[in-house]
mmCIF file of C-alpha atoms in Angstrom:
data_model
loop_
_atom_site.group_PDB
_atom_site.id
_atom_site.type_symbol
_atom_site.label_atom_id
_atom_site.label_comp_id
_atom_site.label_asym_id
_atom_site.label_seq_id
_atom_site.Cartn_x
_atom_site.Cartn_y
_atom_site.Cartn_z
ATOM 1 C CA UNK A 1 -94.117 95.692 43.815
ATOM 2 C CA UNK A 2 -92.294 93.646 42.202
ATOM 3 C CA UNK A 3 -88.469 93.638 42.015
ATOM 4 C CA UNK A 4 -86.551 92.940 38.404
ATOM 5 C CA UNK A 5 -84.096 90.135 39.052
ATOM 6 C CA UNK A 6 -80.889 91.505 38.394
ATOM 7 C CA UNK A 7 -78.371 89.629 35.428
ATOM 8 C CA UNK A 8 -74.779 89.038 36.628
ATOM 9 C CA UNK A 9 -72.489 88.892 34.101
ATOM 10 C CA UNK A 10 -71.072 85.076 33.304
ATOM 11 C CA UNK A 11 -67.856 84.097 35.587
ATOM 12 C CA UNK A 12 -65.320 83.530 33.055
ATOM 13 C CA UNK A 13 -63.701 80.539 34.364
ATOM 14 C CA UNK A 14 -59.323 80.377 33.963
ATOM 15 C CA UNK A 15 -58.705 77.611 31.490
ATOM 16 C CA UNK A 16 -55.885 75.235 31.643
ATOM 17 C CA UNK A 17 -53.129 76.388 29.549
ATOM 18 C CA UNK A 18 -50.926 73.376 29.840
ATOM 19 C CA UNK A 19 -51.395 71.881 26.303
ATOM 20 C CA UNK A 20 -50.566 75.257 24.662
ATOM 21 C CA UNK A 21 -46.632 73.918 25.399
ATOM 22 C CA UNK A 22 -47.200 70.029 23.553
ATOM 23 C CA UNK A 23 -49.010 72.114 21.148
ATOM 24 C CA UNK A 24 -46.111 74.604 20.684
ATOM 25 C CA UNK A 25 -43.775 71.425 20.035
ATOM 26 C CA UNK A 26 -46.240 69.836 17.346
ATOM 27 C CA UNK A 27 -46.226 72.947 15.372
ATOM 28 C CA UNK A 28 -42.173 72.903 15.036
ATOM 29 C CA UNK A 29 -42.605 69.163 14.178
ATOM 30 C CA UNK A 30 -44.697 69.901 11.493
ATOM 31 C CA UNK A 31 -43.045 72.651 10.505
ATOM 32 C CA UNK A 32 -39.748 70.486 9.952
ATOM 33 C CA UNK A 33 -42.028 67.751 8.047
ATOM 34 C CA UNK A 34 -42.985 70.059 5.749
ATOM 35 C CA UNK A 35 -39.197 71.167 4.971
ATOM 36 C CA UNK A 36 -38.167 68.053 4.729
ATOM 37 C CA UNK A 37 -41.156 66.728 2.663
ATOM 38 C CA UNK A 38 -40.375 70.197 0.274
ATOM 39 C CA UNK A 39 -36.969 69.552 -0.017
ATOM 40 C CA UNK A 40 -36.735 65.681 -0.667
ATOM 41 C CA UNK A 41 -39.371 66.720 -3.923
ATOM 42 C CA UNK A 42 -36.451 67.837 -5.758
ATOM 43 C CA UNK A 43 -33.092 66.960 -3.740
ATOM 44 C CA UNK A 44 -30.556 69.990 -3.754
ATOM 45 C CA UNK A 45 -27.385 71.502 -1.889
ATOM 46 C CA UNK A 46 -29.722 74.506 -1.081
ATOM 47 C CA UNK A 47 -32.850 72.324 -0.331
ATOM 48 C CA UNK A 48 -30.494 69.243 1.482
ATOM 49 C CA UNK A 49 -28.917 72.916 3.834
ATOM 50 C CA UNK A 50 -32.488 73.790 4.603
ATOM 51 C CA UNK A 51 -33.788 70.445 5.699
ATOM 52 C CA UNK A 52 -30.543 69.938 7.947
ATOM 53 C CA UNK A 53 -31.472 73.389 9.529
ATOM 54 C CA UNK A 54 -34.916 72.481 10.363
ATOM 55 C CA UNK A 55 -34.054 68.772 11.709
ATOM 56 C CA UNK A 56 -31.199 70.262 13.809
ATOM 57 C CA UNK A 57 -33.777 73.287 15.109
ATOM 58 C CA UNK A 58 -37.237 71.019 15.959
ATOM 59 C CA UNK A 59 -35.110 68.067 17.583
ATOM 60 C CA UNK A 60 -31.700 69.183 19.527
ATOM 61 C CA UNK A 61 -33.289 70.937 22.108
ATOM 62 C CA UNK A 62 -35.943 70.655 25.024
ATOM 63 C CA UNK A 63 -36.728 73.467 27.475
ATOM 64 C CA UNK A 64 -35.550 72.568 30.393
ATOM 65 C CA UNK A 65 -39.326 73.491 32.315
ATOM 66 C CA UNK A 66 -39.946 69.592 30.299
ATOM 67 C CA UNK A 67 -37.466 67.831 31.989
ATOM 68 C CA UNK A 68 -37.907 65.396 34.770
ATOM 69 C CA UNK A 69 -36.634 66.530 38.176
ATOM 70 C CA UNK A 70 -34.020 64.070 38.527
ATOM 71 C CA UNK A 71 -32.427 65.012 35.233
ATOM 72 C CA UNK A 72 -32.289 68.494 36.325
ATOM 73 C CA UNK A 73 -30.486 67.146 39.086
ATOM 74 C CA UNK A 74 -28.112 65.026 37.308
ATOM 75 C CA UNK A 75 -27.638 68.167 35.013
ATOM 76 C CA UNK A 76 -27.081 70.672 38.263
ATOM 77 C CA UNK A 77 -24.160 67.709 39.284
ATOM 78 C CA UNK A 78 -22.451 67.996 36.098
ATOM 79 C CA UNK A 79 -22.209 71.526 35.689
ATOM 80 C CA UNK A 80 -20.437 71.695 39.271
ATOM 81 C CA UNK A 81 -18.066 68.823 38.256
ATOM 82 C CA UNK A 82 -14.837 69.493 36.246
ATOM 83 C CA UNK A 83 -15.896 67.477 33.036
ATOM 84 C CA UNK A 84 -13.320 69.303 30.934
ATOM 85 C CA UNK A 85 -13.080 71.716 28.462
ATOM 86 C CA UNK A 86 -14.152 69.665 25.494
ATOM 87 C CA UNK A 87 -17.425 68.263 27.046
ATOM 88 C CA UNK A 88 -20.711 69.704 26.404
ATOM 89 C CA UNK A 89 -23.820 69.354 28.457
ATOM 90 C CA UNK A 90 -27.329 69.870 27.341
ATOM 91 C CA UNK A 91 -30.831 68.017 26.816
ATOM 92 C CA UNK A 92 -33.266 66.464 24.953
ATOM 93 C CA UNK A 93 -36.377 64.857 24.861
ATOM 94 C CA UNK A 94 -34.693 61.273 25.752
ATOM 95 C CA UNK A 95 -33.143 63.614 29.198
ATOM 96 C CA UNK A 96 -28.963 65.008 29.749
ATOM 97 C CA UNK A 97 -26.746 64.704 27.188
ATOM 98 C CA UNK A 98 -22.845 65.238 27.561
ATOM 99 C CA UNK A 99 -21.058 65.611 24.456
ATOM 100 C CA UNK A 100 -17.535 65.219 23.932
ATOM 101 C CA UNK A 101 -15.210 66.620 20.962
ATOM 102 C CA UNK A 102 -13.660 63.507 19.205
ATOM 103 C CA UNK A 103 -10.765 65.700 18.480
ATOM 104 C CA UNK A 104 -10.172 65.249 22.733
ATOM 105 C CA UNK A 105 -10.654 60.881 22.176
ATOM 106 C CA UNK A 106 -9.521 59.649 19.312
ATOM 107 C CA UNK A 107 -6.874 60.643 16.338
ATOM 108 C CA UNK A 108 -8.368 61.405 12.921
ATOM 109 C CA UNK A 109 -10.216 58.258 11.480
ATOM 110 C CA UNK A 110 -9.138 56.073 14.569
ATOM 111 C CA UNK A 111 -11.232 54.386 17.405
ATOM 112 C CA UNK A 112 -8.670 53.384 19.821
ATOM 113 C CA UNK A 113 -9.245 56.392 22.888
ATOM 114 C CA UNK A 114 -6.159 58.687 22.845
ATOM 115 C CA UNK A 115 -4.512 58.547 26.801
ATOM 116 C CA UNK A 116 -6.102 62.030 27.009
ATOM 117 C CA UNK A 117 -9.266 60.562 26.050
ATOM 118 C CA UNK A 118 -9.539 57.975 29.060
ATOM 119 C CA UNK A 119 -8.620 60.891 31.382
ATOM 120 C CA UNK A 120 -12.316 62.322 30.540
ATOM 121 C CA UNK A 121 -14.049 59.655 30.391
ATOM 122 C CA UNK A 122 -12.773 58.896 33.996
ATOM 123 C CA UNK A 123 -14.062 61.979 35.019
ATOM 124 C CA UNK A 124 -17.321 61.424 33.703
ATOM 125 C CA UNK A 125 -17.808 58.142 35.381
ATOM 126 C CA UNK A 126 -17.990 58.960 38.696
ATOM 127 C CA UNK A 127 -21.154 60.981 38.079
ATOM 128 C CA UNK A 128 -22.547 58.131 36.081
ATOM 129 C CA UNK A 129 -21.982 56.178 39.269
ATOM 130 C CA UNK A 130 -23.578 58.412 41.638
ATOM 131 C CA UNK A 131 -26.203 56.590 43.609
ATOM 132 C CA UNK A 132 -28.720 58.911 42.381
ATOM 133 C CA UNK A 133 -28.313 57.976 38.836
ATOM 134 C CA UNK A 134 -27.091 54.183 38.915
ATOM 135 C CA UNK A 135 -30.821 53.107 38.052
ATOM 136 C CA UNK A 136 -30.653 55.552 34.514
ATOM 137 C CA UNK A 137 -30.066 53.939 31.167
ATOM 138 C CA UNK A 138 -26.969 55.378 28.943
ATOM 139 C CA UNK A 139 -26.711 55.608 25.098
ATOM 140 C CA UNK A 140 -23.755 56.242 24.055
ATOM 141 C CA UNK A 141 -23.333 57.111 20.140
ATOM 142 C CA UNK A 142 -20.973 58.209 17.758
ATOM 143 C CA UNK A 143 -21.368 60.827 15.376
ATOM 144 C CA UNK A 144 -19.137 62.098 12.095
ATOM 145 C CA UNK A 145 -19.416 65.010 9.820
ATOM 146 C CA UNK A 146 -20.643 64.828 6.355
ATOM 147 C CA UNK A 147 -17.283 64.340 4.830
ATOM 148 C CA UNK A 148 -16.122 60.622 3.845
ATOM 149 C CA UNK A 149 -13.986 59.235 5.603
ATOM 150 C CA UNK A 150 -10.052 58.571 4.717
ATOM 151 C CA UNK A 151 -9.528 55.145 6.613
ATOM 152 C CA UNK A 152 -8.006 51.779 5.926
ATOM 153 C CA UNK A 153 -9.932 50.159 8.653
ATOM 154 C CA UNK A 154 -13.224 51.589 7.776
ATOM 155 C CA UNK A 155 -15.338 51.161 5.455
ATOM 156 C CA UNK A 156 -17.504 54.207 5.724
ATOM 157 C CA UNK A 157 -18.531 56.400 8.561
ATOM 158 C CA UNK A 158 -21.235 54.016 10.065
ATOM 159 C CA UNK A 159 -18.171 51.753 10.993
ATOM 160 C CA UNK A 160 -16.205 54.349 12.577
ATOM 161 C CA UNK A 161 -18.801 55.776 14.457
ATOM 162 C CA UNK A 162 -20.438 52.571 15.923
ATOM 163 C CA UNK A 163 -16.435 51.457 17.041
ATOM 164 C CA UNK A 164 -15.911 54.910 18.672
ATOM 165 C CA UNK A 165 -19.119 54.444 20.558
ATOM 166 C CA UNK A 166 -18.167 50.976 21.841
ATOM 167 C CA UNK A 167 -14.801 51.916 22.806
ATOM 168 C CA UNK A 168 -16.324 54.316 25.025
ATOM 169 C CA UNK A 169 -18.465 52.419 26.485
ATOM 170 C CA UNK A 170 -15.545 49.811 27.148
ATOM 171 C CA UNK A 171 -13.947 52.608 28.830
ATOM 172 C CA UNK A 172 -16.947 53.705 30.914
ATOM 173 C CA UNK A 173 -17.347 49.666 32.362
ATOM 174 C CA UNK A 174 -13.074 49.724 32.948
ATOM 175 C CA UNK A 175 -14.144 52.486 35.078
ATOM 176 C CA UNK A 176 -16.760 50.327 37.030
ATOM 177 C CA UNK A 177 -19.854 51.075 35.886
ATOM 178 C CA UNK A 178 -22.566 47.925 34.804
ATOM 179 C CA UNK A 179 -22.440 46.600 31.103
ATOM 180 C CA UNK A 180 -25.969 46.484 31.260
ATOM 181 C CA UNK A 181 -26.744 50.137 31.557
ATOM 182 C CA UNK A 182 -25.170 50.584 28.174
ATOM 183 C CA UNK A 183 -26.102 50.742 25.042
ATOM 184 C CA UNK A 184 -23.339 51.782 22.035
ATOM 185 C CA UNK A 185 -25.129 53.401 18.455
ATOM 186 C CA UNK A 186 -23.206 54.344 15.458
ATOM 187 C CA UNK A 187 -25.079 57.325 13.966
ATOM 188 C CA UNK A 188 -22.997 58.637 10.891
ATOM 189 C CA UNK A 189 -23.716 61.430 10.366
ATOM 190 C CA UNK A 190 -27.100 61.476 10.332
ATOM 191 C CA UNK A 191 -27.484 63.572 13.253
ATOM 192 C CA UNK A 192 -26.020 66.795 12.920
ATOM 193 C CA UNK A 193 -26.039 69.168 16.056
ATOM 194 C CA UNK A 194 -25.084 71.841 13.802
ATOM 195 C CA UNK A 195 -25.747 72.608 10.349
ATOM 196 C CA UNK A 196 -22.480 70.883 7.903
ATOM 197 C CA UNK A 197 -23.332 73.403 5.226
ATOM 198 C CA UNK A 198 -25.167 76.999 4.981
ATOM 199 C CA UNK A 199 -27.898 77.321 2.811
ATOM 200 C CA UNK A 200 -26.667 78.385 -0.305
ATOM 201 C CA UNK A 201 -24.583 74.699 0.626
ATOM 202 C CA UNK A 202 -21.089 75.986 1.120
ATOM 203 C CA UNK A 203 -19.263 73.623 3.947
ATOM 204 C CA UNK A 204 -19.136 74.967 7.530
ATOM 205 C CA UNK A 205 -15.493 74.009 8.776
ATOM 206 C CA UNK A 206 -16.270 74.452 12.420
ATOM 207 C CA UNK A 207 -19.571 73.170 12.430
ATOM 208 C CA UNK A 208 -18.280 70.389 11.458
ATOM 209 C CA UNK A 209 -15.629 69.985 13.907
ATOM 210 C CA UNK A 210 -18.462 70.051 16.779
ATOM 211 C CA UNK A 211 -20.367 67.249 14.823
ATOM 212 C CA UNK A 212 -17.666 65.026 15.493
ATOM 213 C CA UNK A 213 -19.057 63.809 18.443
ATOM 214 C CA UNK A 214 -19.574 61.498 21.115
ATOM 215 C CA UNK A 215 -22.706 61.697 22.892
ATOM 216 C CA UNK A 216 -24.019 60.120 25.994
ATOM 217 C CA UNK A 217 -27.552 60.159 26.553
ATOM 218 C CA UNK A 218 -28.832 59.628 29.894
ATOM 219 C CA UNK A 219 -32.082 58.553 30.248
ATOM 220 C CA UNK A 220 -34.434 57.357 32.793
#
């Protein structure tokens, strides 16, 4: 007698789910591409609002689960630190970025740090300093709003930013840290954390008050 070989059904194995988070991030990418490839076709103040939107949504943040270890550190330090009121921590994909109002550093159109300027940027120094973090690399760049600027020593907002930048960074070695962990970018305003203008291209006042910025990027 014979017996009738019995048919298991197929082991479904677990696949590896890891690259549905890259994949997640490519999609925004291309998502912002295509606004800004739509919009630059025929240049508006609605069109120029969406674009700024998009740029601002697919590249100003990074969940945190990305982040090296050490960052998250670094980050954990400077949350239990008393930075001030007018610095801002987050991330991105370069690693922690602190950003500071410029209304706290410098007066309007100016690059010399205000007295109540230095005062942060000697409390942010020690944690640049920490042993932990001496080996990471720090950007530190200026950014303005979209409004020109009124100045008799600038020319245009690239100048201003890129002197703000170095000043800080002149501040930062003052306080001991090495000149050649540094590096000091003017960025305009280029790089908006926030949108400038709504969509239908009407001016956000406090929007752009937070894009007048100083950030420092540490990275590993």
């Amino acid at each position: 007698m014979s017996r009738k070989k019995q048919h298991s059904e197929p082991h479904e194995e677990h696949a590896d789910e890891t690259w549905l988070i890259p994949y997640s991030d490519l999609l925004t990418l291309l998502l912002a591409l295509f606004i800004v490839l739509f919009a630059s076709s025929s240049l508006d103040k609605e069109k120029a609002a969406q674009m700024e939107y998009a740029m601002a949504a697919a590249f100003n943040s990074i969940p945190t689960e990305q982040l090296n270890g050490t960052i998250l550190s670094f980050m954990d330090d400077a949350r239990e630190m008393d930075l001030g009121e007018g610095v801002g921590l987050g991330s991105d994909s370069r690693g922690a970025v602190l950003d500071i109002a410029d209304i706290n550093l410098f007066e309007q159109g100016e690059a010399n740090i205000t007295p109540e300027g230095v005062k942060t940027i000697k409390r942010i120094a020690p944690l640049l300093s920490n042993n932990r973090y001496k080996r990471f690399r720090v950007v530190v760049e200026g950014h303005t709003d979209d409004m020109p600027i009124v100045s008799n020593t600038f020319a245009s907002s690239w100048e201003l930013s890129a002197a703000r930048a170095a000043a800080v960074v002149r501040e930062f070695i003052k306080a001991g840290l090495k000149p050649d962990r540094f590096q000091a970018v003017g960025m305009a305003n280029i790089a908006p954390k926030y949108p400038n203008r709504d969509l239908n291209g009407t001016p956000i006042p406090e929007n752009r008050i937070k894009n007048r910025r100083i950030s420092v990027h540490v990275e590993i």
